[in-house]
Structure formats: C-alpha cells, structure tokens
Coordinates of C-alpha atoms and ligand atoms in Angstrom, one line a residue:
M1 CA -33.6 6.9 14.7
T2 CA -36.0 4.1 13.7
A3 CA -35.6 0.4 13.5
A4 CA -35.3 -1.4 10.2
T5 CA -38.5 -3.2 10.9
G6 CA -39.6 -4.3 7.4
R7 CA -43.0 -5.9 7.1
W8 CA -43.8 -5.7 10.9
E9 CA -43.2 -2.0 11.0
G10 CA -46.0 -0.2 12.7
T11 CA -47.3 -3.4 14.3
Y12 CA -44.6 -4.5 16.7
E13 CA -41.8 -2.6 18.4
M14 CA -38.4 -4.1 19.0
V15 CA -37.0 -3.6 22.5
V16 CA -33.3 -4.3 23.1
G17 CA -30.9 -4.4 26.0
L18 CA -27.3 -5.2 25.4
E19 CA -24.6 -6.9 27.5
V20 CA -21.2 -5.9 26.2
H21 CA -18.0 -7.7 27.4
V22 CA -14.9 -5.6 27.1
Q23 CA -11.4 -6.8 27.6
L24 CA -9.4 -4.3 29.7
K25 CA -5.9 -3.6 28.4
T26 CA -3.7 -4.9 31.2
A27 CA -0.4 -6.6 30.6
T28 CA -1.4 -9.5 33.0
K29 CA -4.5 -11.4 33.9
I30 CA -7.0 -10.3 36.5
F31 CA -6.1 -12.8 39.3
C32 CA -2.6 -14.0 38.4
R33 CA 0.6 -12.7 36.7
C34 CA 0.1 -14.5 33.4
S35 CA 0.5 -12.5 30.2
T36 CA -2.7 -11.4 28.3
N37 CA -0.7 -11.2 25.1
F38 CA -2.9 -12.1 22.1
G39 CA -1.7 -14.8 19.7
A40 CA 0.6 -16.7 22.0
P41 CA 0.8 -20.5 21.4
P42 CA -2.1 -22.3 23.0
N43 CA -1.9 -22.7 26.8
Q44 CA 1.3 -20.9 27.1
N45 CA -0.1 -18.0 29.2
T46 CA -1.2 -20.2 32.1
C47 CA -0.3 -20.9 35.7
P48 CA -1.8 -22.9 38.6
A49 CA -4.3 -20.1 39.4
C50 CA -5.8 -19.7 35.9
L51 CA -5.6 -23.4 35.3
G52 CA -7.8 -23.9 38.3
L53 CA -5.4 -26.2 40.1
P54 CA -6.3 -27.0 43.7
G55 CA -4.8 -24.7 46.3
A56 CA -4.0 -21.9 43.9
L57 CA -5.4 -18.5 45.1
P58 CA -6.5 -15.5 43.1
V59 CA -4.7 -12.1 43.7
M60 CA -6.4 -9.0 42.5
N61 CA -4.7 -7.1 39.6
D62 CA -4.8 -3.5 40.7
H63 CA -4.4 -2.1 37.2
A64 CA -7.5 -4.0 36.1
V65 CA -9.4 -2.2 39.0
E66 CA -8.0 1.1 37.8
L67 CA -9.2 0.6 34.2
A68 CA -12.6 -0.7 35.3
V69 CA -13.2 2.3 37.4
R70 CA -12.1 4.6 34.6
A71 CA -14.5 2.8 32.2
A72 CA -17.3 3.2 34.7
L73 CA -16.7 6.9 35.2
A74 CA -16.4 7.5 31.4
L75 CA -19.9 6.0 31.1
G76 CA -21.2 8.3 33.8
C77 CA -21.7 5.5 36.3
E78 CA -21.8 5.7 40.1
V79 CA -18.8 3.7 41.3
Q80 CA -19.6 1.7 44.5
A81 CA -17.3 2.1 47.5
T82 CA -17.6 -1.7 48.1
S83 CA -18.2 -4.4 45.6
I84 CA -18.0 -8.1 45.9
F85 CA -16.6 -10.9 43.7
A86 CA -18.8 -13.9 43.3
R87 CA -18.5 -17.3 41.9
K88 CA -20.7 -18.0 38.9
N89 CA -21.0 -21.8 38.9
Y90 CA -21.3 -23.8 35.7
F91 CA -19.5 -26.6 34.0
Y92 CA -17.8 -26.2 30.7
P93 CA -14.6 -27.7 29.4
D94 CA -12.9 -24.3 28.9
L95 CA -13.7 -23.3 32.6
P96 CA -11.3 -25.5 34.6
K97 CA -12.3 -24.1 38.0
G98 CA -15.9 -25.0 37.4
Y99 CA -16.9 -21.4 38.1
Q100 CA -16.1 -18.0 36.7
I101 CA -15.2 -15.2 39.1
S102 CA -17.6 -12.3 38.4
Q103 CA -19.7 -9.8 40.4
F104 CA -23.3 -10.4 41.0
D105 CA -25.5 -8.5 43.5
R106 CA -22.7 -6.0 44.5
P107 CA -21.3 -4.8 41.1
L108 CA -18.5 -2.3 40.7
A109 CA -20.7 0.5 39.3
T110 CA -24.3 1.2 38.5
R111 CA -26.6 3.8 36.8
G112 CA -24.6 5.3 33.9
T113 CA -25.8 7.0 30.7
V114 CA -24.6 6.8 27.1
T115 CA -25.8 9.5 24.6
I116 CA -26.2 7.9 21.2
G117 CA -27.6 10.7 19.2
W118 CA -29.7 13.9 19.1
R119 CA -33.3 14.4 18.3
P120 CA -34.3 17.2 15.8
D121 CA -35.2 19.5 18.8
G122 CA -31.6 19.1 20.1
S123 CA -32.4 16.9 23.0
P124 CA -30.2 13.8 23.6
V125 CA -31.2 10.2 22.9
A126 CA -29.8 8.7 26.1
V127 CA -29.5 5.0 27.0
G128 CA -29.2 4.0 30.6
I129 CA -26.4 1.7 31.8
T130 CA -27.8 -0.6 34.5
R131 CA -24.5 -1.9 35.8
L132 CA -20.8 -2.4 35.0
H133 CA -19.1 -5.2 36.8
M134 CA -15.7 -6.9 36.6
E135 CA -15.1 -10.5 35.8
E136 CA -12.6 -13.0 34.3
D137 CA -12.8 -14.5 30.9
A138 CA -13.1 -18.2 30.3
G139 CA -10.9 -20.2 28.0
K140 CA -11.6 -21.2 24.5
S141 CA -12.8 -24.4 22.9
I142 CA -11.3 -25.1 19.5
H143 CA -13.4 -27.4 17.4
D144 CA -11.6 -27.2 14.1
R145 CA -8.0 -28.2 15.0
F146 CA -8.3 -32.0 15.3
P147 CA -10.6 -34.2 13.2
A148 CA -12.4 -36.0 16.0
A149 CA -11.7 -34.0 19.2
T150 CA -12.2 -30.5 20.7
A151 CA -9.1 -28.8 22.0
V152 CA -9.0 -26.3 24.9
D153 CA -6.8 -23.2 24.9
L154 CA -6.7 -21.5 28.4
N155 CA -4.7 -18.4 27.4
R156 CA -7.9 -16.3 27.7
A157 CA -8.9 -17.9 31.0
G158 CA -8.5 -15.1 33.6
V159 CA -8.2 -12.2 31.1
P160 CA -9.8 -9.2 32.8
L161 CA -13.2 -8.0 31.5
V162 CA -15.9 -5.6 32.3
E163 CA -19.4 -6.4 31.5
I164 CA -21.6 -3.4 30.6
V165 CA -25.3 -4.0 30.9
S166 CA -27.7 -1.5 29.3
E167 CA -31.3 -0.9 30.2
P168 CA -33.8 -2.3 27.7
E169 CA -34.1 1.2 26.2
L170 CA -32.9 0.6 22.6
R171 CA -35.7 0.6 20.1
G172 CA -34.6 -1.3 17.1
S173 CA -31.4 -2.4 15.5
V174 CA -30.3 1.0 14.3
E175 CA -30.3 2.3 17.9
A176 CA -28.4 -0.8 19.0
D177 CA -25.8 -0.2 16.3
A178 CA -25.5 3.5 17.3
Y179 CA -25.2 2.5 21.0
L180 CA -22.4 0.0 20.3
K181 CA -20.4 2.4 18.2
T182 CA -20.7 5.1 20.8
L183 CA -19.8 2.8 23.6
K184 CA -16.8 1.6 21.7
Q185 CA -15.7 5.1 21.0
I186 CA -16.0 6.2 24.6
L187 CA -14.0 3.1 25.8
E188 CA -11.3 3.8 23.2
Y189 CA -11.1 7.5 24.3
A190 CA -10.9 6.4 27.9
D191 CA -8.0 4.2 27.0
V192 CA -9.3 1.2 28.9
S193 CA -9.5 -1.3 26.0
D194 CA -8.2 -2.1 22.5
V195 CA -11.9 -2.6 21.6
S196 CA -10.8 -5.0 18.9
M197 CA -13.6 -7.3 17.9
E198 CA -11.2 -9.3 15.7
E199 CA -9.1 -10.2 18.8
G200 CA -12.2 -10.8 20.9
S201 CA -11.7 -7.8 23.2
L202 CA -15.3 -6.7 22.6
R203 CA -18.2 -9.2 22.6
V204 CA -22.0 -8.7 22.8
D205 CA -25.0 -10.6 24.0
A206 CA -28.4 -9.1 23.1
N207 CA -31.7 -9.3 25.0
I208 CA -34.6 -8.7 22.7
S209 CA -38.4 -8.6 23.2
T210 CA -41.2 -7.4 21.1
R211 CA -44.5 -5.7 21.9
R212 CA -47.4 -4.1 20.0
V213 CA -46.7 -0.5 19.2
G214 CA -48.2 1.6 21.9
E215 CA -48.1 -1.1 24.6
A216 CA -46.3 0.0 27.8
S217 CA -45.2 -3.4 29.4
L218 CA -42.3 -5.4 28.1
G219 CA -42.8 -8.7 26.3
T220 CA -40.9 -11.9 27.1
K221 CA -37.3 -11.6 26.1
T222 CA -34.9 -13.9 24.5
E223 CA -31.1 -13.7 24.7
I224 CA -28.9 -14.0 21.6
K225 CA -25.3 -15.1 22.2
N226 CA -22.3 -15.6 19.8
L227 CA -22.4 -12.0 18.5
N228 CA -18.9 -11.0 17.5
S229 CA -19.4 -8.1 15.1
F230 CA -21.6 -5.0 15.2
S231 CA -23.1 -6.0 11.8
G232 CA -23.8 -9.5 13.3
V233 CA -25.7 -7.8 16.2
V234 CA -27.8 -5.9 13.7
R235 CA -28.6 -8.9 11.5
A236 CA -29.2 -11.2 14.5
L237 CA -31.6 -8.7 16.1
E238 CA -33.6 -8.3 12.8
A239 CA -33.7 -12.1 12.4
E240 CA -34.9 -12.6 16.0
Y241 CA -37.4 -9.8 15.7
A242 CA -38.9 -11.3 12.6
R243 CA -39.1 -14.7 14.3
Q244 CA -40.9 -13.2 17.4
C245 CA -43.2 -11.2 15.2
G246 CA -44.1 -14.3 13.2
I247 CA -44.9 -16.2 16.3
R248 CA -47.0 -13.4 17.7
D249 CA -48.9 -12.9 14.5
A250 CA -49.8 -16.6 14.4
G251 CA -51.2 -16.2 18.0
G252 CA -48.3 -18.1 19.6
R253 CA -46.3 -17.2 22.8
I254 CA -42.7 -16.2 23.0
E255 CA -40.7 -18.5 25.1
Q256 CA -37.9 -17.1 27.3
Q257 CA -34.8 -18.9 25.9
T258 CA -31.2 -18.4 24.8
M259 CA -30.7 -18.2 21.0
L260 CA -27.5 -18.7 19.1
W261 CA -26.7 -16.6 16.0
D262 CA -25.2 -18.4 13.0
A263 CA -23.5 -15.8 10.8
N264 CA -23.1 -18.3 8.0
T265 CA -26.8 -19.0 7.6
A266 CA -28.0 -15.7 9.0
E267 CA -30.3 -17.5 11.3
V268 CA -31.0 -17.6 15.0
R269 CA -31.7 -21.0 16.6
P270 CA -32.5 -22.0 20.2
A271 CA -29.5 -23.1 22.2
R272 CA -29.8 -26.6 23.8
S273 CA -31.5 -26.2 27.1
K274 CA -28.2 -26.6 29.1
E275 CA -26.5 -23.9 27.1
G276 CA -29.3 -21.6 28.2
S277 CA -29.4 -22.5 31.8
H278 CA -29.3 -19.6 34.2
D279 CA -29.1 -21.6 37.4
Y280 CA -25.6 -20.4 38.2
R281 CA -26.0 -20.4 42.0
Y282 CA -23.8 -17.4 42.6
F283 CA -22.1 -17.0 46.0
P284 CA -19.4 -14.6 47.2
D285 CA -15.9 -15.9 46.4
P286 CA -14.3 -16.8 49.8
D287 CA -10.8 -16.4 48.3
L288 CA -11.2 -12.7 47.5
P289 CA -11.9 -9.9 50.0
P290 CA -14.5 -7.2 49.1
L291 CA -13.2 -4.6 46.7
I292 CA -13.0 -1.4 48.6
L293 CA -12.5 1.9 46.8
P294 CA -11.8 5.0 48.9
I295 CA -13.6 8.1 47.6
E296 CA -10.2 9.8 47.2
R297 CA -9.1 7.1 44.7
I298 CA -12.4 7.4 42.7
D299 CA -12.0 11.2 42.6
R300 CA -8.4 10.9 41.5
I301 CA -9.3 8.6 38.6
R302 CA -12.2 10.9 37.7
R303 CA -9.7 13.9 37.6
E304 CA -7.3 11.9 35.4
L305 CA -9.9 10.8 32.9
P306 CA -8.7 11.5 29.3
E307 CA -10.8 13.9 27.1
L308 CA -13.9 12.0 26.0
P309 CA -15.5 12.1 22.5
Q310 CA -18.2 14.6 23.4
A311 CA -15.8 17.0 25.1
R312 CA -13.5 16.8 22.1
R313 CA -16.3 17.5 19.6
Q314 CA -17.3 20.6 21.7
R315 CA -13.7 21.8 21.8
Y316 CA -13.3 21.4 18.0
A317 CA -16.4 23.5 17.4
R318 CA -14.9 26.2 19.7
E319 CA -11.2 26.1 18.5
F320 CA -11.8 25.5 14.8
P321 CA -14.8 27.6 13.8
G322 CA -15.8 26.9 10.2
L323 CA -15.5 23.2 10.4
T324 CA -18.9 21.6 9.7
S325 CA -20.5 19.3 12.2
Y326 CA -19.8 16.5 9.7
D327 CA -16.0 17.4 9.7
V328 CA -16.0 17.4 13.5
E329 CA -17.8 14.0 13.6
V330 CA -15.3 12.3 11.3
L331 CA -12.2 13.9 12.8
T332 CA -13.2 12.8 16.3
S333 CA -14.3 9.4 15.3
Q334 CA -11.0 7.9 16.5
V335 CA -8.6 9.2 19.1
A336 CA -5.6 8.9 16.8
L337 CA -7.4 10.6 13.9
G338 CA -8.2 13.6 16.0
D339 CA -4.6 13.7 17.4
Y340 CA -3.3 13.6 13.8
Y341 CA -5.7 16.4 12.8
E342 CA -4.7 18.7 15.7
Q343 CA -1.0 18.3 14.9
L344 CA -1.6 19.0 11.2
A345 CA -3.8 22.0 11.9
R346 CA -1.3 23.5 14.3
Q347 CA 1.8 22.8 12.1
S348 CA 0.2 23.9 8.8
G349 CA -1.5 26.9 10.3
D350 CA -4.6 26.3 8.3
F351 CA -7.2 24.2 10.2
K352 CA -9.7 24.1 7.3
A353 CA -7.2 22.9 4.7
A354 CA -6.0 20.4 7.3
A355 CA -9.5 19.1 7.7
N356 CA -10.1 18.9 3.9
W357 CA -6.9 17.0 3.4
I358 CA -7.7 14.4 6.1
L359 CA -11.3 14.0 5.0
G360 CA -10.2 13.6 1.4
E361 CA -6.7 12.4 0.6
V362 CA -5.7 10.9 4.0
L363 CA -8.8 8.8 4.6
A364 CA -8.7 7.5 1.0
A365 CA -5.0 6.6 1.3
L366 CA -5.6 4.8 4.7
N367 CA -8.4 2.9 3.1
S368 CA -6.6 1.9 -0.1
T369 CA -3.3 0.9 1.8
H370 CA -5.1 -0.7 4.8
Q371 CA -3.1 1.4 7.2
S372 CA -4.2 2.8 10.6
I373 CA -3.8 6.5 11.2
A374 CA -1.5 5.7 14.2
H375 CA 1.0 4.0 11.8
F376 CA 0.4 6.0 8.7
T377 CA 3.5 6.5 6.6
V378 CA 2.8 10.2 6.2
R379 CA 3.5 11.9 9.5
P380 CA 1.6 15.1 10.3
A381 CA 4.8 17.3 10.2
D382 CA 5.5 16.2 6.5
L383 CA 1.9 16.7 5.4
A384 CA 1.9 20.1 7.1
A385 CA 5.0 21.0 5.1
L386 CA 3.2 20.0 1.9
L387 CA 0.2 22.2 2.9
R388 CA 2.5 25.1 3.4
M389 CA 4.1 24.5 0.0
V390 CA 0.6 24.7 -1.6
A391 CA -0.3 27.9 0.4
G392 CA 3.1 29.5 -0.6
G393 CA 2.6 28.7 -4.3
V394 CA 5.7 26.4 -4.3
V395 CA 3.6 23.6 -5.8
S396 CA 0.2 23.6 -7.4
R397 CA -2.8 21.7 -5.9
T398 CA -2.5 19.1 -8.7
A399 CA 1.2 18.6 -8.1
A400 CA 0.5 18.4 -4.3
K401 CA -1.8 15.4 -4.9
Q402 CA 1.0 13.6 -6.9
I403 CA 3.5 14.4 -4.2
F404 CA 1.2 13.1 -1.5
A405 CA 0.8 9.8 -3.4
R406 CA 4.6 9.5 -3.4
M407 CA 4.7 10.4 0.3
V408 CA 2.2 7.6 1.1
A409 CA 4.3 5.1 -0.9
T410 CA 7.8 6.1 0.3
G411 CA 7.4 8.2 3.5
D412 CA 9.8 10.8 2.1
P413 CA 9.3 14.5 2.9
P414 CA 7.4 16.5 0.3
A415 CA 10.2 19.0 -0.6
A416 CA 12.6 16.1 -1.6
I417 CA 9.8 14.5 -3.8
A418 CA 8.9 17.8 -5.4
R419 CA 12.6 18.4 -6.4
R420 CA 13.2 14.8 -7.5
E421 CA 10.0 14.6 -9.6
R422 CA 10.4 18.2 -10.8
L423 CA 6.9 19.2 -9.4
E424 CA 7.9 22.5 -8.0
Q425 CA 5.8 25.3 -9.4
V426 CA 7.7 27.5 -11.7
S427 CA 6.9 31.2 -11.2
D428 CA 10.3 32.4 -12.5
D429 CA 9.5 34.6 -15.6
G430 CA 12.6 33.3 -17.6
A431 CA 11.2 29.8 -17.8
L432 CA 7.6 30.9 -18.2
V433 CA 8.3 33.3 -21.0
A434 CA 10.1 30.6 -22.9
W435 CA 7.1 28.2 -22.6
V436 CA 4.7 31.0 -23.7
D437 CA 6.9 31.8 -26.7
Q438 CA 7.0 28.1 -27.7
V439 CA 3.2 27.6 -27.3
L440 CA 2.5 30.7 -29.4
A441 CA 4.9 29.5 -32.1
E442 CA 3.5 26.0 -32.1
N443 CA -0.2 27.2 -32.3
P444 CA 0.0 30.0 -34.9
S445 CA -3.7 30.3 -35.7
E446 CA -4.9 30.3 -32.1
A447 CA -2.0 32.7 -31.3
A448 CA -3.0 35.1 -34.1
R449 CA -6.7 35.1 -33.1
F450 CA -5.8 35.6 -29.4
L451 CA -3.5 38.4 -30.1
G452 CA -6.1 39.9 -32.4
G453 CA -8.6 40.2 -29.6
E454 CA -10.2 36.8 -29.2
T455 CA -9.6 36.8 -25.4
R456 CA -11.6 33.6 -24.7
L457 CA -8.7 31.6 -26.3
I458 CA -6.5 32.3 -23.3
G459 CA -7.8 29.2 -21.5
V460 CA -6.6 27.0 -24.4
L461 CA -3.2 28.7 -24.4
V462 CA -2.7 28.5 -20.6
G463 CA -3.6 24.8 -20.9
Q464 CA -0.9 24.3 -23.5
V465 CA 1.7 26.0 -21.3
M466 CA 0.7 23.9 -18.3
R467 CA 1.0 20.7 -20.4
K468 CA 4.4 21.8 -21.7
S469 CA 5.6 22.5 -18.2
K470 CA 4.2 19.1 -16.9
G471 CA 2.0 21.1 -14.5
A472 CA 4.9 23.0 -13.0
A473 CA 4.0 26.4 -14.4
D474 CA 2.2 28.9 -12.1
P475 CA -1.0 29.3 -14.0
K476 CA -1.7 32.7 -12.5
R477 CA 1.5 34.2 -13.8
V478 CA 1.1 32.5 -17.3
N479 CA -2.3 34.3 -17.5
Q480 CA -0.6 37.6 -16.8
L481 CA 2.1 37.0 -19.3
L482 CA -0.3 36.1 -22.1
N483 CA -2.5 39.1 -21.3
E484 CA 0.6 41.4 -21.5
R485 CA 1.3 39.9 -25.0
A486 CA -2.2 40.8 -26.1
G487 CA -1.7 44.3 -24.8
K488 CA -4.0 44.1 -21.8
Ligands
ZN501 ZN1 -2.3 -17.5 35.3

C-alpha cells in the first residue's frame, strides 16, 4: 500500500497515528443509570451525576468494563490488572463538571496489533496499538438551533467510550483508511459497538507528521480534529500533508498545533490556541476506586470472544473450498452478511451458488433498496428455496431473477410467486410439443430448412418456443424435441 502523495511523492513521507473514539453499546451511561438511547429529545437522558451537579457521585457501569475489555482483547492488547480513572480538566460549555473522566498514565490496556493487509510475500502489514483506555463522552454544543445563541445538549455527556491510540506507523492516507476499516470491522465482530459514524459512535483524531523519504526520525506532528467520516480522514490527511510539504519546501518549520478539518471547504486550519491547549492537568479521580480486573475475569472474557474477521476468513477458506479470496473478503466484510451467507449455503446445499447470488443479486438489491442485510426482506430460507428450484429445474435462471425481484419487493416465498406469475419451468411434453408445433407452423420457411438438415437454425426455433412460453419452457427438452423432429 502506498500513500496518495501527488506532487510530493518521492520527496516526503506521510507518517500518521490515529486516535479513534468508539462508543460502547451499553444501555446506560458509564457512571450513572441514564439511557444512552440515540435521538432522544435534548437533555432528556440526564441526572445529577452526568449534569455535574455538586455532590453527585459516579458509579462504574460494569457492562462498559466488560465491553472495553472485550474490545482490548479483540485488538490483541494486554489488559492491565489495575487501571486508574483520571480527571482531564478543561473548560467547555458542554462539559458541566469542568473535567472529563478518562484514563491517563494507567490505561485499561496497552500494546495491541491490527493487521491491515498483506505484502506480496505473504507477510502481514501490522499496526501497533499503543493503548486503549476508557472514558466518558462530553455533551454537544448546538450552534444552528437558535439565531443568536448556542444550545447545549447533555444527552451524550457520560456515554461510555474507549479511545484506541495507534502507534505512528501508518504511512499515508491509504494505510490510514485500511486501518480504520479493519478496526471498525473487528469492533463490529467483537460486538462492542454499533460503529455508526452517522450517530457519532466512532470518531477520529489524526496525528500527522512528514519527513524526507529515507529519514529515520519523526518530524513535528500536528493533530487534526473534527473528523467524522473515513473519507474525511483521507481528505484531511492529504490536505494537511500538502500543507506541511509546502512549508518544508519553502524552508519553513512545522509548528506543533491542533488543526480543524472543514469538510465543506476541504481545508485544514489551525484551531484557536485555546482549542489546542494540552494543559489538562490530569489527576486521579478521587470519587472512583482503581479498576481491578482479576485474571480469571480477563480469561473468561477472552474465552467468550466472538469469532473475529480473520478467523472467519480462515474458516470459510477451509469449509467452502472453491470460493475465491475475493468472495471470502466480501462475504466476511460484515458479520450479518457472513451469517446470511452461512444460512443460505447450508439450506441451499450449494455454497458456490449461494456466494454467487449474494455477490450478485443480493448486494445489488440491498444497494438499490437501501436495506441492511440484517433487515433484508428476503430471508435466507426463502432464497435457499429459490436456489433449490433452479437446481431442480423447476424454474430457469432467467425466471429465478424475476422471482427474486418480486421477493425483494413483497417478501413472499418463491414458490408462491412462481405459481402466481406462471414462471415455473414447463418440462411436461404435452405443453412443450404444442408450442413446438405452433412455432414450426408459424415459421414455415425456417421449419422446412431445419427439417431439411440446416441444423444451425435450431437456436432460432428454440428462441421462438421460449418466447411463446414466456420463458417457462425447459430449453433443454425443447432442443431434444426439435432434434427428434429432424430425425436426430
Ligand atoms: Zn446521568
């Protein structure tokens, strides 16, 4: 993988480390019992603890701990037996306590690895995870609700997050994109987060520096904030890379600062100095005891880890020989798609046909109807029935595609649609002979030439029979019947 480096390619290398904030899918907040439900009216999901009222005390949500440990183990991290919650002090209107509860020098987990691809020689391209720590989210400032005022919604204040910090080992925006997609996939498989960027459950800050190609030491980095889509990360990295390269080329020095990404103008601009301040004066939160994790608990969570993407890909290669690596890649890209595939393969009895249908018709239908596979109108059992109808010669491939389109629209089972729309393949000689007779009678000159030995005309005649039967005739049997007529 190489970076999209444009005019600076070959001169400067882009070096990136990413900080990814992931919302854990708990029903309640991290230090109180308020709901984490997305889309509630502003400030509805609040209580004295997450409003920061004096005297309210935080109480650890054990399910958040469970999910955070699971995330850490899925990323190959070492989970620490003791970690400490710390206050990260800063003032902002959407942070009523005046500090955010996070973890600082004693994070939950350290030293993980994410494999983002494979080199031509088969060795993995691995990116180190420096740390994974737990923290609470802040609230949200709303600038576009009232003409001359900013509103604050504290529904998100106290929503549980993990922050996953990578080593500065990504070389370019292509690798950054691959890392984010892989990370998202692992977290989805581990079932720790909805990983929905639209709902803010996955947010990214990027640290980026540049250096001359071949140089070993790292350059001064800047941090880009406000990144809320993977394509935004890619575009922001390329914009900031070009800015840094321009400064270097003109003999200037890169200043360590926080940059904000503006997706509308596709520009990075320096944050006001206060926005970039890193003087948080962390100290241990006196209201929360150290988080102690007995080894038995960590081991139990490790044993209960769901199957992760890499393991599923290896299993598919074993259980479904004949699938291409591309097939496997696509089928395992989402948990629910793989689940659907496995049900379809098992119930249809033909894993290759099942893969072809999903990669072709199913993905196209999901795309055009904007459905997710988990809520797709066509259930695997019904699609398996359709595949068996094709394999058994009950319907032709062409008819099967028509039936599938009706299944997508109505959710009806395929047999009912085939009957209703008269799409069942007719192999019964009575009907077929009648169609053959009619076609020969209606096309006397082709018929005479065919019966006189011009065998290549059979294609035309079969085509006529198929048209007459509206696709229902079994073409193989029609061929046989016509050949019999010609005395073959
Ligand atoms: Zn609360």
